[in-house]
Coordinates of C-alpha atoms in Angstrom, one line a residue:
M24 CA 2.1 7.9 52.3
E25 CA -1.0 6.2 50.9
Q26 CA -1.1 4.0 47.8
N27 CA -0.7 5.2 44.3
Y28 CA -3.1 3.1 42.3
V29 CA -1.7 5.1 39.2
L30 CA 1.4 4.0 39.8
L31 CA -0.4 0.4 39.7
G32 CA -2.1 1.5 36.7
T33 CA 1.1 2.0 34.8
L34 CA 1.6 -2.0 35.0
V35 CA -1.5 -3.0 34.9
T36 CA -2.7 -1.1 32.0
P37 CA -0.7 -3.5 29.4
L38 CA -1.0 -6.8 31.2
V39 CA -4.8 -6.1 30.7
G40 CA -4.5 -5.0 27.0
A41 CA -1.8 -8.0 26.5
I42 CA -5.0 -10.3 27.7
L43 CA -7.1 -8.4 25.4
A44 CA -5.5 -8.8 22.8
L45 CA -4.7 -12.5 23.3
V46 CA -8.0 -13.2 23.3
S47 CA -8.6 -10.8 20.5
A48 CA -6.6 -13.1 17.9
H49 CA -9.6 -13.9 15.7
S50 CA -8.8 -10.0 14.4
N51 CA -5.5 -8.8 14.2
R52 CA -6.6 -5.4 13.4
L53 CA -8.3 -5.4 16.7
Q54 CA -5.4 -6.7 18.4
R55 CA -3.6 -3.8 17.0
S56 CA -6.1 -1.1 18.1
I57 CA -5.6 -2.8 21.7
G58 CA -2.6 -2.4 21.4
V59 CA -2.6 1.1 20.7
L60 CA -5.3 2.1 23.1
A61 CA -3.3 0.1 25.8
G62 CA -0.6 2.1 24.9
L63 CA -2.0 5.7 25.4
I64 CA -3.6 4.9 28.7
A65 CA 0.0 3.9 30.2
W66 CA 1.4 6.4 28.6
V67 CA -1.6 8.5 30.2
F68 CA -0.7 6.6 33.9
C69 CA 3.3 7.4 33.6
T70 CA 2.6 11.1 32.2
A71 CA 0.1 11.6 35.8
L72 CA 2.7 9.6 37.6
L73 CA 5.9 11.7 36.9
A74 CA 3.8 14.9 37.4
Q75 CA 2.8 13.3 41.3
V76 CA 6.6 12.6 41.7
H77 CA 7.8 16.0 41.2
S78 CA 4.7 17.7 43.1
S79 CA 4.4 15.1 46.2
G80 CA 7.6 13.4 46.2
V81 CA 8.3 9.6 45.6
Q82 CA 5.1 7.4 45.3
I83 CA 4.8 4.1 46.4
Y84 CA 2.3 1.0 45.9
A85 CA 3.0 -1.8 48.4
L86 CA 1.2 -5.1 46.5
G87 CA -1.5 -6.8 49.3
N88 CA -0.7 -3.7 51.4
W89 CA 2.0 -5.5 52.7
K90 CA 4.9 -3.0 54.7
P91 CA 8.2 -3.5 53.1
P92 CA 10.5 -5.3 53.1
Y93 CA 7.9 -8.0 53.5
G94 CA 5.9 -7.3 50.7
I95 CA 6.8 -6.2 47.2
V96 CA 6.8 -2.7 46.5
L97 CA 6.6 -0.3 43.6
V98 CA 8.6 2.9 43.9
A99 CA 8.1 5.8 41.1
D100 CA 10.9 8.6 42.3
A101 CA 12.0 11.2 40.1
L102 CA 14.7 8.9 38.0
G103 CA 11.7 5.6 38.0
G104 CA 9.0 7.9 36.3
L105 CA 11.4 10.0 34.1
F106 CA 12.5 6.4 32.5
A107 CA 8.8 4.9 32.6
F108 CA 7.4 8.0 30.9
M109 CA 10.4 7.7 28.0
V110 CA 9.7 3.9 27.9
T111 CA 5.8 4.6 27.1
T112 CA 6.0 7.7 25.0
I113 CA 8.3 5.1 22.2
M114 CA 6.5 1.8 22.6
I115 CA 3.0 4.2 21.3
G116 CA 5.4 5.1 18.3
G117 CA 6.3 1.4 18.2
L118 CA 2.7 0.0 18.5
L119 CA 1.3 2.8 15.8
Y120 CA 4.0 1.5 13.7
T121 CA 2.6 -2.2 13.4
F122 CA -0.9 -0.5 12.2
H123 CA 0.5 0.1 8.6
S124 CA 3.4 -2.3 8.5
H125 CA 3.1 -5.0 5.7
D126 CA 5.3 -7.3 7.4
K127 CA 3.6 -10.9 7.7
C128 CA 4.8 -11.4 11.4
M129 CA 2.8 -8.5 12.3
T130 CA -0.2 -10.7 11.4
Y131 CA 0.6 -13.2 13.8
P132 CA -1.9 -13.7 17.0
A133 CA 1.4 -13.3 19.7
F134 CA 2.9 -10.1 18.0
V135 CA 1.1 -7.6 19.8
P136 CA 0.1 -9.5 22.9
L137 CA 3.9 -9.8 23.4
F138 CA 5.0 -6.6 22.8
L139 CA 2.6 -5.6 25.4
L140 CA 4.3 -7.7 27.8
M141 CA 7.8 -6.3 26.8
E142 CA 6.5 -3.0 27.5
V143 CA 4.9 -4.7 30.7
G144 CA 8.5 -5.8 31.6
L145 CA 10.4 -2.6 30.5
I146 CA 7.9 -0.1 32.7
G147 CA 8.1 -3.0 36.0
A148 CA 12.0 -2.9 35.8
M149 CA 12.2 0.9 36.4
L150 CA 9.8 1.1 38.9
T151 CA 10.1 -2.0 41.2
G152 CA 11.9 -1.4 44.4
D153 CA 13.1 -5.0 44.9
L154 CA 15.7 -6.9 43.4
F155 CA 14.4 -10.2 42.4
T156 CA 11.1 -8.4 41.2
L157 CA 13.4 -6.6 39.2
F158 CA 15.5 -9.5 37.4
V159 CA 11.7 -10.9 37.2
F160 CA 10.9 -7.8 35.4
M161 CA 14.2 -8.1 32.9
E162 CA 13.8 -11.6 32.1
L163 CA 9.6 -11.0 31.0
M164 CA 11.2 -8.0 28.7
V165 CA 14.3 -10.1 27.3
L166 CA 11.8 -13.5 26.4
A167 CA 9.3 -11.0 25.2
S168 CA 11.9 -9.3 22.8
V169 CA 13.4 -12.8 21.6
S170 CA 10.3 -14.5 20.9
L171 CA 9.3 -11.4 19.0
T172 CA 12.9 -11.6 16.9
A173 CA 12.3 -15.3 16.7
I174 CA 8.7 -15.1 14.4
S175 CA 10.7 -12.0 12.1
D176 CA 10.1 -12.4 8.4
D177 CA 13.9 -12.4 8.2
H178 CA 15.1 -15.6 8.1
Y179 CA 18.4 -15.0 10.2
G180 CA 15.4 -14.0 13.2
L181 CA 15.6 -17.1 15.0
E182 CA 19.4 -17.3 14.9
A183 CA 19.7 -14.1 16.0
A184 CA 17.0 -14.9 19.1
L185 CA 18.9 -17.7 20.0
K186 CA 22.4 -15.6 20.1
Y187 CA 20.8 -13.7 22.7
I188 CA 18.8 -15.9 24.8
L189 CA 22.5 -17.3 25.4
I190 CA 23.9 -14.3 25.7
S191 CA 21.1 -13.2 27.7
S192 CA 21.3 -16.3 30.6
M193 CA 25.1 -15.1 31.1
G194 CA 23.8 -11.5 32.4
T195 CA 20.9 -13.5 34.1
L196 CA 23.4 -15.4 36.3
F197 CA 25.4 -12.2 37.0
L198 CA 22.2 -11.1 38.4
L199 CA 20.9 -14.3 40.0
L200 CA 24.7 -14.5 41.8
G201 CA 24.5 -10.4 42.7
I202 CA 20.9 -10.7 44.3
G203 CA 21.9 -14.3 45.9
A204 CA 25.1 -12.2 47.8
L205 CA 22.9 -9.2 48.9
Y206 CA 20.2 -12.1 50.2
A207 CA 23.0 -13.8 51.8
T208 CA 24.2 -10.4 53.5
F209 CA 20.9 -8.9 54.2
G210 CA 18.2 -11.3 54.5
T211 CA 16.3 -8.9 52.2
L212 CA 16.0 -7.5 48.7
N213 CA 14.4 -4.2 49.3
M214 CA 16.6 -1.9 47.5
A215 CA 15.9 0.8 50.4
E216 CA 16.5 -1.8 53.2
I217 CA 19.7 -2.7 51.4
A218 CA 20.8 1.0 50.5
V219 CA 20.0 2.3 54.5
T220 CA 22.0 -0.7 55.8
L221 CA 24.8 -0.3 53.2
L222 CA 24.8 3.4 54.5
T223 CA 25.2 2.7 58.1
G224 CA 26.6 0.3 59.0
E225 CA 29.9 -2.2 58.4
R226 CA 30.7 -3.1 55.0
P227 CA 29.8 -6.9 54.7
L228 CA 32.2 -9.1 52.8
L229 CA 29.8 -10.2 49.7
A230 CA 29.3 -6.3 49.3
P231 CA 31.9 -5.3 46.5
A232 CA 31.7 -8.4 44.9
S233 CA 27.9 -8.2 44.2
A234 CA 28.8 -4.9 43.1
I235 CA 30.5 -5.9 40.7
M236 CA 28.0 -8.9 39.7
L237 CA 25.2 -6.6 39.0
L238 CA 27.4 -4.4 37.1
C239 CA 28.3 -7.2 34.4
A240 CA 24.7 -7.9 34.3
F241 CA 23.8 -4.5 33.6
L242 CA 25.8 -3.7 31.3
L243 CA 25.4 -6.9 29.0
K244 CA 21.6 -6.2 29.0
S245 CA 22.6 -2.6 27.7
A246 CA 25.2 -4.3 25.3
V247 CA 28.5 -2.6 26.6
F248 CA 31.9 -2.9 25.9
P249 CA 32.6 -6.7 25.9
F250 CA 29.4 -8.1 26.2
H251 CA 28.2 -5.9 22.9
F252 CA 28.6 -9.1 20.6
W253 CA 24.9 -10.1 20.0
Q254 CA 23.2 -6.8 19.5
P255 CA 24.1 -5.8 15.8
D256 CA 22.6 -9.2 14.6
F257 CA 19.6 -8.9 16.8
H258 CA 18.9 -5.9 16.2
T259 CA 19.4 -6.0 12.3
T260 CA 17.4 -9.1 12.1
A261 CA 14.3 -7.9 14.4
P262 CA 10.9 -6.8 12.9
T263 CA 11.2 -2.9 12.7
P264 CA 9.3 -1.9 15.5
I265 CA 10.9 -4.6 17.6
S266 CA 14.5 -3.1 17.0
A267 CA 13.3 0.3 17.2
M268 CA 12.6 -0.4 20.9
L269 CA 15.5 -2.6 21.4
S270 CA 18.0 -0.1 20.6
S271 CA 16.4 2.8 21.7
I272 CA 14.4 1.9 25.3
V273 CA 15.4 -1.7 25.6
V274 CA 19.4 -1.2 26.4
K275 CA 18.4 1.4 28.9
V276 CA 16.9 -0.9 30.9
G277 CA 20.6 -1.8 31.7
V278 CA 21.3 2.1 32.1
Y279 CA 18.7 2.5 34.7
G280 CA 20.7 -0.3 36.9
I281 CA 23.8 1.3 36.6
F282 CA 22.2 4.7 37.9
R283 CA 20.5 2.8 40.9
L284 CA 24.0 1.1 41.7
V285 CA 26.4 4.1 41.6
T286 CA 23.6 6.4 43.2
L287 CA 21.5 4.1 45.8
L288 CA 23.2 0.9 46.9
F289 CA 26.6 1.0 46.2
I290 CA 27.8 4.8 47.4
E291 CA 31.3 3.6 48.9
E292 CA 32.0 1.2 45.6
A293 CA 30.8 4.1 43.2
P294 CA 34.2 5.4 42.6
L295 CA 35.7 2.0 41.7
L296 CA 32.7 1.5 39.4
E297 CA 32.4 4.9 38.2
R298 CA 36.4 4.6 36.5
W299 CA 34.7 1.4 35.6
L300 CA 32.1 3.0 33.2
S301 CA 34.4 5.6 32.1
T302 CA 37.2 3.3 30.6
L303 CA 34.2 1.0 29.0
G304 CA 32.6 3.9 28.1
I305 CA 35.1 5.1 25.7
I306 CA 36.2 2.0 24.7
G307 CA 32.9 1.9 23.5
I308 CA 32.8 5.0 21.8
L309 CA 35.2 4.2 19.8
F310 CA 34.3 0.6 18.4
G311 CA 31.1 1.7 17.8
S312 CA 31.5 5.0 15.9
L313 CA 34.1 2.7 13.7
G314 CA 32.4 -0.1 13.4
A315 CA 29.2 2.0 12.2
L316 CA 31.3 4.3 10.0
R317 CA 32.5 0.6 8.1
T318 CA 29.2 -1.9 7.9
Y319 CA 27.3 -3.0 5.2
N320 CA 23.7 -2.4 6.5
A321 CA 21.8 0.4 7.4
K322 CA 20.0 -1.1 10.6
R323 CA 23.4 -2.6 11.3
M324 CA 24.8 0.5 11.4
L325 CA 22.7 1.8 13.7
A326 CA 22.6 -1.1 16.2
Y327 CA 26.7 0.2 16.3
S328 CA 25.9 3.4 16.7
T329 CA 24.1 2.4 19.6
F330 CA 27.3 1.1 20.9
A331 CA 28.8 4.4 20.7
Q332 CA 25.5 6.2 22.1
I333 CA 25.5 4.6 25.1
G334 CA 29.3 4.8 25.9
F335 CA 28.5 8.7 26.4
I336 CA 26.1 8.0 28.7
L337 CA 28.3 5.7 30.9
V338 CA 31.3 8.2 30.4
G339 CA 28.6 10.9 31.9
I340 CA 28.1 8.6 34.8
G341 CA 31.2 7.9 35.3
W342 CA 32.4 11.4 35.9
G343 CA 30.0 11.1 38.5
Q344 CA 29.2 14.9 39.2
P345 CA 25.9 16.4 39.1
L346 CA 26.3 18.6 35.8
A347 CA 27.7 15.1 34.1
L348 CA 24.5 13.5 35.6
I349 CA 22.4 15.5 34.4
G350 CA 24.4 15.3 30.6
A351 CA 23.9 11.5 31.2
I352 CA 20.3 11.6 31.7
V353 CA 19.3 13.9 29.0
Y354 CA 21.2 12.0 26.7
A355 CA 19.6 8.8 27.3
F356 CA 16.3 10.6 27.2
N357 CA 16.9 11.9 23.7
H358 CA 19.0 8.9 22.4
A359 CA 15.5 7.1 22.9
F360 CA 13.0 9.7 20.5
I361 CA 16.4 9.6 17.8
K362 CA 17.2 6.1 17.3
S363 CA 13.7 4.6 17.6
S364 CA 13.0 7.4 14.8
L365 CA 16.1 6.2 12.6
L366 CA 15.4 2.4 13.1
M367 CA 11.6 3.0 12.1
L368 CA 13.0 5.3 8.9
M369 CA 15.4 2.3 8.0
G370 CA 12.3 0.3 8.4
V371 CA 10.3 2.2 6.1
V372 CA 13.2 2.3 3.2
A373 CA 13.0 -1.8 3.8
S374 CA 9.6 -2.0 3.3
Y375 CA 9.5 -0.4 -0.2
T376 CA 12.3 -3.2 -1.4
T377 CA 11.3 -6.4 -3.1
T378 CA 13.2 -8.3 -1.2
K379 CA 12.6 -6.1 2.5
T380 CA 16.5 -5.5 2.6
A381 CA 18.7 -2.7 4.2
N382 CA 21.9 -3.5 2.7
F383 CA 23.3 -0.6 1.4
A384 CA 24.6 -2.3 -1.6
D385 CA 21.1 -3.2 -2.6
I386 CA 19.4 0.3 -1.7
S387 CA 21.7 2.8 -2.9
G388 CA 20.0 5.3 -4.8
I389 CA 16.6 4.3 -4.2
G390 CA 15.7 7.2 -2.7
S391 CA 14.8 8.4 -5.9
K392 CA 11.5 6.3 -6.3
L393 CA 10.4 7.2 -2.8
P394 CA 8.8 9.8 -1.1
P395 CA 10.6 12.9 -1.0
S396 CA 9.7 13.4 3.0
L397 CA 11.4 10.3 3.8
G398 CA 15.1 11.6 2.8
W399 CA 14.3 14.8 4.7
L400 CA 13.1 12.7 7.7
V401 CA 16.2 10.6 7.7
L402 CA 18.3 13.5 7.6
I403 CA 16.8 15.2 10.1
G404 CA 17.6 12.5 12.2
G405 CA 21.1 12.0 11.8
L406 CA 22.0 15.7 12.4
S407 CA 20.0 14.9 15.5
L408 CA 22.1 12.1 16.3
A409 CA 25.3 13.6 15.4
G410 CA 24.4 17.1 17.7
I411 CA 23.8 19.3 15.0
P412 CA 21.6 22.6 16.4
P413 CA 18.6 23.2 16.8
L414 CA 17.9 19.3 17.3
N415 CA 17.7 17.8 20.9
G416 CA 20.8 15.5 19.9
F417 CA 22.9 19.0 20.6
I418 CA 21.4 19.4 24.0
S419 CA 22.9 16.2 24.7
K420 CA 25.6 16.7 23.5
L421 CA 26.2 19.8 24.8
T422 CA 25.0 19.3 28.7
L423 CA 27.3 16.5 28.5
I424 CA 30.2 18.2 27.3
Q425 CA 29.7 20.8 30.1
G426 CA 30.3 18.4 32.9
G427 CA 33.3 17.0 31.3
V428 CA 34.3 21.1 31.1
E429 CA 33.5 20.8 34.6
R430 CA 35.5 17.6 35.1
Q431 CA 38.5 18.4 33.5
D432 CA 38.8 15.3 31.5
W433 CA 40.0 16.6 28.5
A434 CA 41.6 13.5 27.0
N435 CA 37.7 12.0 27.1
L436 CA 36.6 15.1 26.2
I437 CA 38.5 15.2 22.8
I438 CA 37.4 11.5 21.7
M439 CA 33.8 12.5 22.4
V440 CA 33.9 15.3 20.1
A441 CA 35.8 13.5 17.3
A442 CA 33.0 10.6 17.8
G443 CA 30.6 13.4 17.2
I444 CA 32.4 14.1 13.6
L445 CA 32.3 10.2 12.5
T446 CA 28.5 10.5 13.7
V447 CA 28.2 13.4 11.3
M448 CA 30.3 11.2 8.8
Y449 CA 28.6 7.7 8.5
M450 CA 24.9 9.2 9.2
V451 CA 25.0 11.7 6.1
R452 CA 27.2 9.2 3.9
A453 CA 24.5 6.8 4.4
W454 CA 21.8 9.5 3.5
Q455 CA 23.8 10.2 0.6
R456 CA 24.1 6.7 -0.1
I457 CA 20.1 6.1 -0.5
F458 CA 18.7 10.0 -1.6
Q459 CA 21.2 11.6 -3.4
Q460 CA 23.1 8.9 -6.0
N461 CA 21.8 7.2 -8.6
P462 CA 20.7 3.8 -8.4
L463 CA 23.6 1.2 -9.1
P464 CA 23.2 -2.0 -11.3
G465 CA 22.6 -3.7 -8.1
T466 CA 19.9 -1.4 -6.5
V467 CA 16.7 -3.9 -6.0
A468 CA 13.8 -2.9 -7.7
A469 CA 11.1 -0.4 -5.3
K470 CA 7.7 -1.3 -4.6
D471 CA 4.8 2.0 -5.2
E472 CA 3.8 1.2 -1.3
G473 CA 5.6 0.7 2.0
D474 CA 5.1 1.1 5.8
S475 CA 3.8 4.0 7.1
L476 CA 5.8 7.0 7.8
F477 CA 3.2 8.2 10.4
A478 CA 5.0 6.7 13.5
P479 CA 8.2 8.3 12.7
F480 CA 7.1 11.4 11.6
L481 CA 5.6 11.9 14.8
L482 CA 8.8 10.8 16.7
I483 CA 11.2 13.1 14.7
C484 CA 8.5 16.3 15.9
V485 CA 9.0 15.2 19.3
C486 CA 13.2 15.6 18.7
L487 CA 12.3 19.0 17.0
L488 CA 10.5 19.7 20.1
L489 CA 12.9 19.1 22.5
G490 CA 15.7 21.0 20.7
T491 CA 13.9 24.0 20.7
V492 CA 10.7 24.8 22.8
L493 CA 11.0 21.8 25.4
A494 CA 14.7 21.7 25.9
E495 CA 14.5 24.2 29.1
P496 CA 11.8 22.6 30.8
M497 CA 13.2 19.2 29.8
I498 CA 16.9 20.3 31.6
Q499 CA 15.2 21.3 34.6
L500 CA 13.1 18.5 35.2
I501 CA 16.7 16.5 35.1
S502 CA 18.2 18.6 37.3
E503 CA 15.7 17.7 39.6
T504 CA 15.7 14.4 39.2
V505 CA 19.6 14.4 39.6
R506 CA 19.5 16.5 43.2
Q507 CA 17.0 14.0 44.3
L508 CA 19.3 11.1 43.2
G509 CA 22.2 13.1 44.9
D510 CA 20.3 12.4 48.4
P511 CA 19.3 8.7 48.5
Q512 CA 17.9 9.8 51.8
I513 CA 14.9 10.6 50.1
Y514 CA 14.2 7.5 48.1
I515 CA 15.0 5.4 51.3
S516 CA 12.6 7.6 53.9
A517 CA 10.0 7.2 51.0
V518 CA 10.0 3.3 51.3
N519 CA 11.0 2.1 54.9
L520 CA 7.6 3.6 55.9
P521 CA 6.3 2.7 59.9
A522 CA 3.0 1.7 58.5
L523 CA 1.0 2.3 55.0
E524 CA -2.2 4.4 55.7
P525 CA -5.1 2.1 54.6

């Protein structure tokens, strides 16, 4: 197989964009323009890459032309290509939001370069074929997102950033221990090399232990119970486009890692891991839904909601059957668009207040002074999150429930349906408090101008398309992805090449 330079371009483009944005620190508008342009080019590369994967099979690029496992290899299979496409699409929305935002932190010279470096970390984590490089990309993502939260206009931003960097250090420890155990056992960190050894050889002593350590690392990155407590503060205080990225695609890095664990690396240990995933997923669904129902802040409500949505995905992975895995990937894909648009919309609401607050006590009834279209977009996004047809959230829940019916896990299905009802309750109640009731004595004053609706409007349109005309192509694409995951030899044979063509 030839070296795929499109695969390399997906990573190089935002990295070059970050460098150019840093050099252009004298002009904030030029920086934002470079950011959007780099995001668009990276999206074009990822779209072309996804098309190549589904037409020609797994694509690779060996850095320095070193044959795996001696060199670092980038690998784009159906799962990696799909997740990279999701990341670049959502990142365009975040970069567009910065163009018409009034937050002071977005005028800092470091903001756009850090944003693009976060994109490099996200894409790299999805497309690397090496566990240590996965660690490097994940840490790049963490450091960039922590820095962006620390410079937030919210005076609690630095506190939230410090909390996350301390908790993330625990995840880093788990990840490095798991990587160290695998390297001590196999002498390589190439995922295909490890997978083929585990599939064909004897089970080494450290294999189950490394599986547990890696699972803990990925659960922490996804803010899964009991590693969840850093997320509400972090997502609430971060600048709006950053909180939208954190709650929609950054948490998906852990989900991606879990897919790799149970479908490629530790297939023999997968039944045990899946039982834990189902249990933690159900706990997350209950905790997240009830927490969102009782919280005091609109952005914090959506952060708690992410606990529940990730829980749905984990239950689907835990069921382990092809139909359930299709449901889990559909849910992860659709959730990225729904959650990013909702957090941007709540950021727009906060931008119209004189104190930039999203506390319900301060914004109850403020909707009468805001653009009417904002209220309708929040309602559509909330109904999509709850799974009301014909929105894409309905497709997510339907495919996942079909997987549960096939598994005949009726107890967990009942809990998931009940959690969907709770989602309707807290989203509709939030919409009513902001846009339907009269202002309260404590409602803050509204400004004449706020952030632009352009970026969240585009993402809401994507939600509508994914729930209607694009629903069938999306299901077919993800079905092919699951078929490829079901045969790890496809990934292994593509990476373990006898030689690389010049």
